[in-house]
Amino acid sequence: MSNTQLEKVLEVNKRQKEFYNTKKKNFATKIWSYMRNKLLSDFRKELKISEQVYDRHKVWLGDLSDKKVLDLGCFAGNYLSLYLAENAKSYLGIDLSDEAIAKLNERLKDLPNAEAKEVDFLSPDFKEKDFDIIYAYGVLHHFESLDMLFDKLQEKLAPNGQLISYDPLKTSWPLKVIRAIYRPFQSDADWEWPFSKKTVQRFHKEFNVIERHGILGSSKWAFFLNLIPIGSKKKLNYIKKLHQKDWEKSQTNEHQLYTCMHLTMHMQKK
């Protein structure tokens, strides 16, 4: 990685910091956020998707009492940030947003082994390493250069260190079409890189993927069942079966995985 390449990336990340500090979105980005978050929120709540993902992450994290943990791109604290901070031997949360980090440090003030820093993961200013666990919820797809990302992850992880991720996919044709139409108008396009098939395959090459699960594959189409006048209990049971099929089959079936909207992985440094 040349200094020029790194400088360009760090400049993009400065704009990313400003974006997350101000949350200034253009009209197209606001519409996309509404479609992605609001319209699917009730659907996700019905299926208890977030709870299932976080419960699985806790299993993957295991006993944290002797672990040095990096919470990468934590903003003001994600769902598991305090769990990590309270249970790990040492906890460090990092994010580009100084405003978010100030809020997280306030939440961590009574935990002597936990702190948060405003720093760019790729910057030479970030010197800490030998992390037993890097927890990256909704973060790794913000890195356009996979070479830079993998080099830094390998540098920061301790031997046999673990990486736990959750990111969007762009591997099913409906999402490819929608994202292609939306991208020219997207406020945060310079740091939004949902995983392609090649990206997923690269993770499998760089790390030992211990376990993975796809979310909202076949089940995403069940959203339209709300337009059909059938009993709510019967409908929900059917949707739950589709969701569980996505969750289970995507562990080993590539086709099932690539129909999904999101992917979570438990990986270990080779």
PDB file of C-alpha atoms in Angstrom:
ATOM      1  CA  MET A   1       0.000   0.000   0.000  1.00  0.00           C
ATOM      2  CA  SER A   2       1.567   3.305  -1.110  1.00  0.00           C
ATOM      3  CA  ASN A   3       1.456   6.498   0.927  1.00  0.00           C
ATOM      4  CA  THR A   4      -0.551   8.147  -1.864  1.00  0.00           C
ATOM      5  CA  GLN A   5      -3.217   5.427  -1.739  1.00  0.00           C
ATOM      6  CA  LEU A   6      -3.445   5.683   2.018  1.00  0.00           C
ATOM      7  CA  GLU A   7      -3.709   9.472   1.919  1.00  0.00           C
ATOM      8  CA  LYS A   8      -6.620   9.246  -0.518  1.00  0.00           C
ATOM      9  CA  VAL A   9      -8.439   6.768   1.708  1.00  0.00           C
ATOM     10  CA  LEU A  10      -7.850   8.850   4.832  1.00  0.00           C
ATOM     11  CA  GLU A  11      -9.272  11.908   3.032  1.00  0.00           C
ATOM     12  CA  VAL A  12     -12.409   9.958   2.129  1.00  0.00           C
ATOM     13  CA  ASN A  13     -12.696   8.906   5.766  1.00  0.00           C
ATOM     14  CA  LYS A  14     -12.539  12.537   6.876  1.00  0.00           C
ATOM     15  CA  ARG A  15     -15.631  13.157   4.770  1.00  0.00           C
ATOM     16  CA  GLN A  16     -17.172  10.037   6.244  1.00  0.00           C
ATOM     17  CA  LYS A  17     -16.525  11.440   9.736  1.00  0.00           C
ATOM     18  CA  GLU A  18     -18.273  14.697   8.813  1.00  0.00           C
ATOM     19  CA  PHE A  19     -21.206  12.753   7.373  1.00  0.00           C
ATOM     20  CA  TYR A  20     -21.750  10.749  10.562  1.00  0.00           C
ATOM     21  CA  ASN A  21     -21.252  13.785  12.773  1.00  0.00           C
ATOM     22  CA  THR A  22     -23.902  15.798  10.919  1.00  0.00           C
ATOM     23  CA  LYS A  23     -26.050  13.008   9.423  1.00  0.00           C
ATOM     24  CA  LYS A  24     -26.725  15.250   6.415  1.00  0.00           C
ATOM     25  CA  LYS A  25     -28.405  13.053   3.815  1.00  0.00           C
ATOM     26  CA  ASN A  26     -29.738  14.079   0.448  1.00  0.00           C
ATOM     27  CA  PHE A  27     -33.288  13.202  -0.571  1.00  0.00           C
ATOM     28  CA  ALA A  28     -32.325   9.944  -2.314  1.00  0.00           C
ATOM     29  CA  THR A  29     -30.360   8.738   0.712  1.00  0.00           C
ATOM     30  CA  LYS A  30     -33.242   9.599   3.039  1.00  0.00           C
ATOM     31  CA  ILE A  31     -35.629   7.579   0.869  1.00  0.00           C
ATOM     32  CA  TRP A  32     -33.215   4.620   0.822  1.00  0.00           C
ATOM     33  CA  SER A  33     -32.788   4.784   4.601  1.00  0.00           C
ATOM     34  CA  TYR A  34     -36.549   4.820   5.032  1.00  0.00           C
ATOM     35  CA  MET A  35     -37.023   1.817   2.763  1.00  0.00           C
ATOM     36  CA  ARG A  36     -34.152  -0.096   4.385  1.00  0.00           C
ATOM     37  CA  ASN A  37     -34.951   0.699   8.000  1.00  0.00           C
ATOM     38  CA  LYS A  38     -38.546   1.788   8.449  1.00  0.00           C
ATOM     39  CA  LEU A  39     -40.381  -0.470   6.021  1.00  0.00           C
ATOM     40  CA  LEU A  40     -38.506  -3.581   7.134  1.00  0.00           C
ATOM     41  CA  SER A  41     -38.416  -2.747  10.857  1.00  0.00           C
ATOM     42  CA  ASP A  42     -41.761  -4.333  11.790  1.00  0.00           C
ATOM     43  CA  PHE A  43     -40.924  -7.330   9.633  1.00  0.00           C
ATOM     44  CA  ARG A  44     -37.578  -7.757  11.392  1.00  0.00           C
ATOM     45  CA  LYS A  45     -39.190  -7.336  14.808  1.00  0.00           C
ATOM     46  CA  GLU A  46     -41.761 -10.024  14.042  1.00  0.00           C
ATOM     47  CA  LEU A  47     -39.000 -12.471  13.181  1.00  0.00           C
ATOM     48  CA  LYS A  48     -36.782 -11.266  16.073  1.00  0.00           C
ATOM     49  CA  ILE A  49     -33.872 -11.113  13.645  1.00  0.00           C
ATOM     50  CA  SER A  50     -31.728  -8.731  15.689  1.00  0.00           C
ATOM     51  CA  GLU A  51     -32.115 -10.829  18.826  1.00  0.00           C
ATOM     52  CA  GLN A  52     -31.130 -13.961  16.933  1.00  0.00           C
ATOM     53  CA  VAL A  53     -28.029 -12.296  15.470  1.00  0.00           C
ATOM     54  CA  TYR A  54     -26.883 -10.789  18.776  1.00  0.00           C
ATOM     55  CA  ASP A  55     -27.484 -14.043  20.642  1.00  0.00           C
ATOM     56  CA  ARG A  56     -25.330 -15.845  18.079  1.00  0.00           C
ATOM     57  CA  HIS A  57     -22.632 -13.186  18.434  1.00  0.00           C
ATOM     58  CA  LYS A  58     -22.573 -13.744  22.199  1.00  0.00           C
ATOM     59  CA  VAL A  59     -22.036 -17.459  21.603  1.00  0.00           C
ATOM     60  CA  TRP A  60     -19.184 -16.656  19.198  1.00  0.00           C
ATOM     61  CA  LEU A  61     -17.633 -14.201  21.668  1.00  0.00           C
ATOM     62  CA  GLY A  62     -17.572 -16.837  24.406  1.00  0.00           C
ATOM     63  CA  ASP A  63     -15.779 -16.151  27.687  1.00  0.00           C
ATOM     64  CA  LEU A  64     -14.358 -12.627  27.434  1.00  0.00           C
ATOM     65  CA  SER A  65     -12.648 -12.504  30.818  1.00  0.00           C
ATOM     66  CA  ASP A  66      -9.161 -12.961  29.358  1.00  0.00           C
ATOM     67  CA  LYS A  67      -9.786 -11.260  26.006  1.00  0.00           C
ATOM     68  CA  LYS A  68      -8.523  -7.989  24.583  1.00  0.00           C
ATOM     69  CA  VAL A  69     -11.381  -6.667  22.429  1.00  0.00           C
ATOM     70  CA  LEU A  70     -11.563  -4.041  19.681  1.00  0.00           C
ATOM     71  CA  ASP A  71     -15.047  -2.716  18.906  1.00  0.00           C
ATOM     72  CA  LEU A  72     -14.413  -1.430  15.379  1.00  0.00           C
ATOM     73  CA  GLY A  73     -16.624   1.378  14.055  1.00  0.00           C
ATOM     74  CA  CYS A  74     -18.648   1.354  17.252  1.00  0.00           C
ATOM     75  CA  PHE A  75     -20.121   4.879  16.846  1.00  0.00           C
ATOM     76  CA  ALA A  76     -21.705   5.808  20.234  1.00  0.00           C
ATOM     77  CA  GLY A  77     -22.009   2.140  21.149  1.00  0.00           C
ATOM     78  CA  ASN A  78     -23.774  -0.622  19.244  1.00  0.00           C
ATOM     79  CA  TYR A  79     -26.062  -3.195  20.847  1.00  0.00           C
ATOM     80  CA  LEU A  80     -23.199  -5.266  22.283  1.00  0.00           C
ATOM     81  CA  SER A  81     -20.688  -2.517  23.094  1.00  0.00           C
ATOM     82  CA  LEU A  82     -21.485  -2.342  26.803  1.00  0.00           C
ATOM     83  CA  TYR A  83     -21.666  -6.143  26.997  1.00  0.00           C
ATOM     84  CA  LEU A  84     -18.150  -6.287  25.548  1.00  0.00           C
ATOM     85  CA  ALA A  85     -16.880  -3.488  27.775  1.00  0.00           C
ATOM     86  CA  GLU A  86     -18.319  -5.022  30.943  1.00  0.00           C
ATOM     87  CA  ASN A  87     -17.060  -8.551  30.295  1.00  0.00           C
ATOM     88  CA  ALA A  88     -13.736  -8.236  28.448  1.00  0.00           C
ATOM     89  CA  LYS A  89     -10.332  -8.094  30.103  1.00  0.00           C
ATOM     90  CA  SER A  90      -9.815  -4.894  28.115  1.00  0.00           C
ATOM     91  CA  TYR A  91     -12.111  -3.069  25.700  1.00  0.00           C
ATOM     92  CA  LEU A  92     -11.356  -0.410  23.115  1.00  0.00           C
ATOM     93  CA  GLY A  93     -14.053   1.123  20.947  1.00  0.00           C
ATOM     94  CA  ILE A  94     -12.930   3.193  17.951  1.00  0.00           C
ATOM     95  CA  ASP A  95     -14.837   5.309  15.464  1.00  0.00           C
ATOM     96  CA  LEU A  96     -14.286   8.214  13.088  1.00  0.00           C
ATOM     97  CA  SER A  97     -16.895  10.376  14.816  1.00  0.00           C
ATOM     98  CA  ASP A  98     -15.531  12.412  17.715  1.00  0.00           C
ATOM     99  CA  GLU A  99     -19.055  13.306  18.821  1.00  0.00           C
ATOM    100  CA  ALA A 100     -20.100   9.641  18.984  1.00  0.00           C
ATOM    101  CA  ILE A 101     -16.925   8.655  20.844  1.00  0.00           C
ATOM    102  CA  ALA A 102     -17.542  11.369  23.455  1.00  0.00           C
ATOM    103  CA  LYS A 103     -20.975   9.851  24.107  1.00  0.00           C
ATOM    104  CA  LEU A 104     -19.558   6.344  24.354  1.00  0.00           C
ATOM    105  CA  ASN A 105     -16.819   7.421  26.770  1.00  0.00           C
ATOM    106  CA  GLU A 106     -19.523   8.859  29.002  1.00  0.00           C
ATOM    107  CA  ARG A 107     -21.199   5.450  29.042  1.00  0.00           C
ATOM    108  CA  LEU A 108     -17.877   3.748  29.802  1.00  0.00           C
ATOM    109  CA  LYS A 109     -16.724   6.096  32.564  1.00  0.00           C
ATOM    110  CA  ASP A 110     -17.323   3.591  35.377  1.00  0.00           C
ATOM    111  CA  LEU A 111     -15.504   0.743  33.617  1.00  0.00           C
ATOM    112  CA  PRO A 112     -11.741   1.004  34.307  1.00  0.00           C
ATOM    113  CA  ASN A 113     -10.736  -1.512  31.622  1.00  0.00           C
ATOM    114  CA  ALA A 114     -12.744   0.140  28.858  1.00  0.00           C
ATOM    115  CA  GLU A 115     -12.211   3.224  26.709  1.00  0.00           C
ATOM    116  CA  ALA A 116     -13.195   4.711  23.366  1.00  0.00           C
ATOM    117  CA  LYS A 117     -11.051   6.659  20.899  1.00  0.00           C
ATOM    118  CA  GLU A 118     -11.704   8.773  17.855  1.00  0.00           C
ATOM    119  CA  VAL A 119      -9.242   7.327  15.359  1.00  0.00           C
ATOM    120  CA  ASP A 120      -9.153   5.947  11.817  1.00  0.00           C
ATOM    121  CA  PHE A 121      -8.532   2.188  11.806  1.00  0.00           C
ATOM    122  CA  LEU A 122      -6.248   2.560   8.773  1.00  0.00           C
ATOM    123  CA  SER A 123      -4.290   5.516  10.136  1.00  0.00           C
ATOM    124  CA  PRO A 124      -0.689   5.144  11.383  1.00  0.00           C
ATOM    125  CA  ASP A 125      -1.950   6.986  14.481  1.00  0.00           C
ATOM    126  CA  PHE A 126      -3.807   3.835  15.503  1.00  0.00           C
ATOM    127  CA  LYS A 127      -0.994   1.822  17.068  1.00  0.00           C
ATOM    128  CA  GLU A 128      -2.768  -0.674  19.367  1.00  0.00           C
ATOM    129  CA  LYS A 129      -2.663  -4.321  18.254  1.00  0.00           C
ATOM    130  CA  ASP A 130      -2.742  -7.945  19.440  1.00  0.00           C
ATOM    131  CA  PHE A 131      -6.518  -7.976  19.838  1.00  0.00           C
ATOM    132  CA  ASP A 132      -8.022 -11.368  20.636  1.00  0.00           C
ATOM    133  CA  ILE A 133     -11.346 -10.275  19.137  1.00  0.00           C
ATOM    134  CA  ILE A 134     -12.307  -7.603  16.615  1.00  0.00           C
ATOM    135  CA  TYR A 135     -16.049  -7.014  16.671  1.00  0.00           C
ATOM    136  CA  ALA A 136     -17.224  -5.229  13.506  1.00  0.00           C
ATOM    137  CA  TYR A 137     -20.983  -4.752  13.364  1.00  0.00           C
ATOM    138  CA  GLY A 138     -22.005  -3.046  10.113  1.00  0.00           C
ATOM    139  CA  VAL A 139     -18.458  -1.803   9.502  1.00  0.00           C
ATOM    140  CA  LEU A 140     -16.345  -3.874   7.103  1.00  0.00           C
ATOM    141  CA  HIS A 141     -18.387  -2.894   4.033  1.00  0.00           C
ATOM    142  CA  HIS A 142     -17.159   0.705   4.510  1.00  0.00           C
ATOM    143  CA  PHE A 143     -13.705  -0.276   3.211  1.00  0.00           C
ATOM    144  CA  GLU A 144     -13.370  -0.031  -0.564  1.00  0.00           C
ATOM    145  CA  SER A 145      -9.847  -1.484  -0.650  1.00  0.00           C
ATOM    146  CA  LEU A 146      -9.955  -5.069   0.549  1.00  0.00           C
ATOM    147  CA  ASP A 147      -6.158  -5.255   0.411  1.00  0.00           C
ATOM    148  CA  MET A 148      -5.867  -2.394   2.909  1.00  0.00           C
ATOM    149  CA  LEU A 149      -8.585  -3.882   5.103  1.00  0.00           C
ATOM    150  CA  PHE A 150      -7.142  -7.387   5.241  1.00  0.00           C
ATOM    151  CA  ASP A 151      -3.594  -6.153   5.820  1.00  0.00           C
ATOM    152  CA  LYS A 152      -4.777  -4.062   8.767  1.00  0.00           C
ATOM    153  CA  LEU A 153      -6.978  -6.808  10.231  1.00  0.00           C
ATOM    154  CA  GLN A 154      -4.095  -9.279  10.085  1.00  0.00           C
ATOM    155  CA  GLU A 155      -1.777  -6.700  11.665  1.00  0.00           C
ATOM    156  CA  LYS A 156      -4.151  -5.928  14.543  1.00  0.00           C
ATOM    157  CA  LEU A 157      -5.324  -9.446  15.400  1.00  0.00           C
ATOM    158  CA  ALA A 158      -3.350 -11.586  17.829  1.00  0.00           C
ATOM    159  CA  PRO A 159      -2.372 -15.125  16.723  1.00  0.00           C
ATOM    160  CA  ASN A 160      -5.607 -17.146  16.358  1.00  0.00           C
ATOM    161  CA  GLY A 161      -7.534 -13.904  16.893  1.00  0.00           C
ATOM    162  CA  GLN A 162     -11.227 -13.833  16.013  1.00  0.00           C
ATOM    163  CA  LEU A 163     -13.206 -11.498  13.755  1.00  0.00           C
ATOM    164  CA  ILE A 164     -17.001 -11.185  14.076  1.00  0.00           C
ATOM    165  CA  SER A 165     -18.809  -9.235  11.360  1.00  0.00           C
ATOM    166  CA  TYR A 166     -22.241  -8.233  10.118  1.00  0.00           C
ATOM    167  CA  ASP A 167     -22.633  -6.525   6.729  1.00  0.00           C
ATOM    168  CA  PRO A 168     -25.011  -6.011   3.796  1.00  0.00           C
ATOM    169  CA  LEU A 169     -24.755  -8.096   0.638  1.00  0.00           C
ATOM    170  CA  LYS A 170     -25.338  -7.081  -2.968  1.00  0.00           C
ATOM    171  CA  THR A 171     -25.402 -10.584  -4.373  1.00  0.00           C
ATOM    172  CA  SER A 172     -29.068 -11.090  -5.318  1.00  0.00           C
ATOM    173  CA  TRP A 173     -30.262  -9.623  -8.599  1.00  0.00           C
ATOM    174  CA  PRO A 174     -33.050  -7.418  -7.120  1.00  0.00           C
ATOM    175  CA  LEU A 175     -30.553  -5.717  -4.794  1.00  0.00           C
ATOM    176  CA  LYS A 176     -28.005  -5.324  -7.573  1.00  0.00           C
ATOM    177  CA  VAL A 177     -30.572  -3.529  -9.733  1.00  0.00           C
ATOM    178  CA  ILE A 178     -31.907  -1.327  -6.935  1.00  0.00           C
ATOM    179  CA  ARG A 179     -28.451  -0.385  -5.690  1.00  0.00           C
ATOM    180  CA  ALA A 180     -27.217   0.367  -9.230  1.00  0.00           C
ATOM    181  CA  ILE A 181     -30.121   2.781  -9.758  1.00  0.00           C
ATOM    182  CA  TYR A 182     -29.665   4.411  -6.351  1.00  0.00           C
ATOM    183  CA  ARG A 183     -25.869   4.668  -6.205  1.00  0.00           C
ATOM    184  CA  PRO A 184     -25.372   7.783  -8.433  1.00  0.00           C
ATOM    185  CA  PHE A 185     -27.590   9.758  -6.033  1.00  0.00           C
ATOM    186  CA  GLN A 186     -26.229   8.290  -2.778  1.00  0.00           C
ATOM    187  CA  SER A 187     -24.735  10.717  -0.211  1.00  0.00           C
ATOM    188  CA  ASP A 188     -22.453   8.078   1.299  1.00  0.00           C
ATOM    189  CA  ALA A 189     -21.496   6.195  -1.871  1.00  0.00           C
ATOM    190  CA  ASP A 190     -17.750   6.707  -1.346  1.00  0.00           C
ATOM    191  CA  TRP A 191     -17.740   4.509   1.759  1.00  0.00           C
ATOM    192  CA  GLU A 192     -20.628   2.125   1.142  1.00  0.00           C
ATOM    193  CA  TRP A 193     -19.446  -1.101  -0.473  1.00  0.00           C
ATOM    194  CA  PRO A 194     -21.900  -3.945   0.237  1.00  0.00           C
ATOM    195  CA  PHE A 195     -20.278  -7.352  -0.149  1.00  0.00           C
ATOM    196  CA  SER A 196     -20.178  -8.916  -3.588  1.00  0.00           C
ATOM    197  CA  LYS A 197     -19.627 -12.621  -4.179  1.00  0.00           C
ATOM    198  CA  LYS A 198     -15.938 -11.907  -4.768  1.00  0.00           C
ATOM    199  CA  THR A 199     -15.725 -10.094  -1.425  1.00  0.00           C
ATOM    200  CA  VAL A 200     -17.273 -13.020   0.434  1.00  0.00           C
ATOM    201  CA  GLN A 201     -14.936 -15.430  -1.321  1.00  0.00           C
ATOM    202  CA  ARG A 202     -11.973 -13.242  -0.376  1.00  0.00           C
ATOM    203  CA  PHE A 203     -12.926 -13.426   3.306  1.00  0.00           C
ATOM    204  CA  HIS A 204     -12.972 -17.204   3.007  1.00  0.00           C
ATOM    205  CA  LYS A 205      -9.488 -17.075   1.502  1.00  0.00           C
ATOM    206  CA  GLU A 206      -8.015 -14.711   4.105  1.00  0.00           C
ATOM    207  CA  PHE A 207      -9.620 -16.208   7.236  1.00  0.00           C
ATOM    208  CA  ASN A 208     -10.884 -19.488   8.589  1.00  0.00           C
ATOM    209  CA  VAL A 209     -14.642 -18.950   8.443  1.00  0.00           C
ATOM    210  CA  ILE A 210     -15.887 -20.897  11.445  1.00  0.00           C
ATOM    211  CA  GLU A 211     -19.581 -20.131  10.980  1.00  0.00           C
ATOM    212  CA  ARG A 212     -21.712 -17.854   8.843  1.00  0.00           C
ATOM    213  CA  HIS A 213     -25.399 -17.027   8.407  1.00  0.00           C
ATOM    214  CA  GLY A 214     -27.340 -15.165   5.736  1.00  0.00           C
ATOM    215  CA  ILE A 215     -30.360 -13.076   6.665  1.00  0.00           C
ATOM    216  CA  LEU A 216     -33.367 -12.045   4.547  1.00  0.00           C
ATOM    217  CA  GLY A 217     -32.966 -14.317   1.554  1.00  0.00           C
ATOM    218  CA  SER A 218     -36.118 -16.246   0.635  1.00  0.00           C
ATOM    219  CA  SER A 219     -37.805 -14.585   3.595  1.00  0.00           C
ATOM    220  CA  LYS A 220     -37.434 -11.049   2.184  1.00  0.00           C
ATOM    221  CA  TRP A 221     -40.124 -11.804  -0.394  1.00  0.00           C
ATOM    222  CA  ALA A 222     -42.506 -12.707   2.421  1.00  0.00           C
ATOM    223  CA  PHE A 223     -42.782  -8.967   3.077  1.00  0.00           C
ATOM    224  CA  PHE A 224     -45.318  -8.907   0.250  1.00  0.00           C
ATOM    225  CA  LEU A 225     -47.482 -11.494   2.032  1.00  0.00           C
ATOM    226  CA  ASN A 226     -48.776  -8.570   4.063  1.00  0.00           C
ATOM    227  CA  LEU A 227     -50.756  -7.637   0.955  1.00  0.00           C
ATOM    228  CA  ILE A 228     -52.547 -11.005   0.894  1.00  0.00           C
ATOM    229  CA  PRO A 229     -55.623 -11.507   3.105  1.00  0.00           C
ATOM    230  CA  ILE A 230     -54.544 -14.618   5.035  1.00  0.00           C
ATOM    231  CA  GLY A 231     -54.488 -15.228   8.773  1.00  0.00           C
ATOM    232  CA  SER A 232     -51.665 -13.384  10.551  1.00  0.00           C
ATOM    233  CA  LYS A 233     -50.623 -16.410  12.634  1.00  0.00           C
ATOM    234  CA  LYS A 234     -50.437 -18.695   9.617  1.00  0.00           C
ATOM    235  CA  LYS A 235     -48.551 -16.037   7.662  1.00  0.00           C
ATOM    236  CA  LEU A 236     -46.038 -15.446  10.461  1.00  0.00           C
ATOM    237  CA  ASN A 237     -45.351 -19.172  10.867  1.00  0.00           C
ATOM    238  CA  TYR A 238     -44.653 -19.459   7.146  1.00  0.00           C
ATOM    239  CA  ILE A 239     -42.314 -16.457   7.179  1.00  0.00           C
ATOM    240  CA  LYS A 240     -40.468 -17.872  10.199  1.00  0.00           C
ATOM    241  CA  LYS A 241     -39.863 -21.111   8.288  1.00  0.00           C
ATOM    242  CA  LEU A 242     -38.438 -19.171   5.350  1.00  0.00           C
ATOM    243  CA  HIS A 243     -36.199 -17.152   7.658  1.00  0.00           C
ATOM    244  CA  GLN A 244     -34.900 -20.267   9.398  1.00  0.00           C
ATOM    245  CA  LYS A 245     -34.195 -21.826   6.008  1.00  0.00           C
ATOM    246  CA  ASP A 246     -32.089 -18.772   5.104  1.00  0.00           C
ATOM    247  CA  TRP A 247     -30.286 -18.903   8.445  1.00  0.00           C
ATOM    248  CA  GLU A 248     -29.468 -22.608   8.352  1.00  0.00           C
ATOM    249  CA  LYS A 249     -28.890 -23.376   4.653  1.00  0.00           C
ATOM    250  CA  SER A 250     -26.678 -20.335   4.078  1.00  0.00           C
ATOM    251  CA  GLN A 251     -24.058 -21.857   6.373  1.00  0.00           C
ATOM    252  CA  THR A 252     -22.956 -24.222   3.628  1.00  0.00           C
ATOM    253  CA  ASN A 253     -25.062 -23.461   0.542  1.00  0.00           C
ATOM    254  CA  GLU A 254     -23.618 -20.675  -1.635  1.00  0.00           C
ATOM    255  CA  HIS A 255     -26.814 -20.173  -3.631  1.00  0.00           C
ATOM    256  CA  GLN A 256     -28.889 -19.708  -0.488  1.00  0.00           C
ATOM    257  CA  LEU A 257     -26.341 -17.292   0.957  1.00  0.00           C
ATOM    258  CA  TYR A 258     -26.257 -15.110  -2.148  1.00  0.00           C
ATOM    259  CA  THR A 259     -30.036 -14.629  -2.111  1.00  0.00           C
ATOM    260  CA  CYS A 260     -29.687 -12.892   1.272  1.00  0.00           C
ATOM    261  CA  MET A 261     -29.558  -9.179   2.088  1.00  0.00           C
ATOM    262  CA  HIS A 262     -27.170  -9.487   5.046  1.00  0.00           C
ATOM    263  CA  LEU A 263     -24.345 -11.741   6.184  1.00  0.00           C
ATOM    264  CA  THR A 264     -22.833 -12.355   9.600  1.00  0.00           C
ATOM    265  CA  MET A 265     -19.595 -14.302  10.003  1.00  0.00           C
ATOM    266  CA  HIS A 266     -17.394 -15.725  12.762  1.00  0.00           C
ATOM    267  CA  MET A 267     -13.818 -15.910  11.510  1.00  0.00           C
ATOM    268  CA  GLN A 268     -10.382 -16.752  12.864  1.00  0.00           C
ATOM    269  CA  LYS A 269      -6.976 -15.549  11.788  1.00  0.00           C
ATOM    270  CA  LYS A 270      -5.063 -18.203   9.861  1.00  0.00           C
TER     271      LYS A 270
END
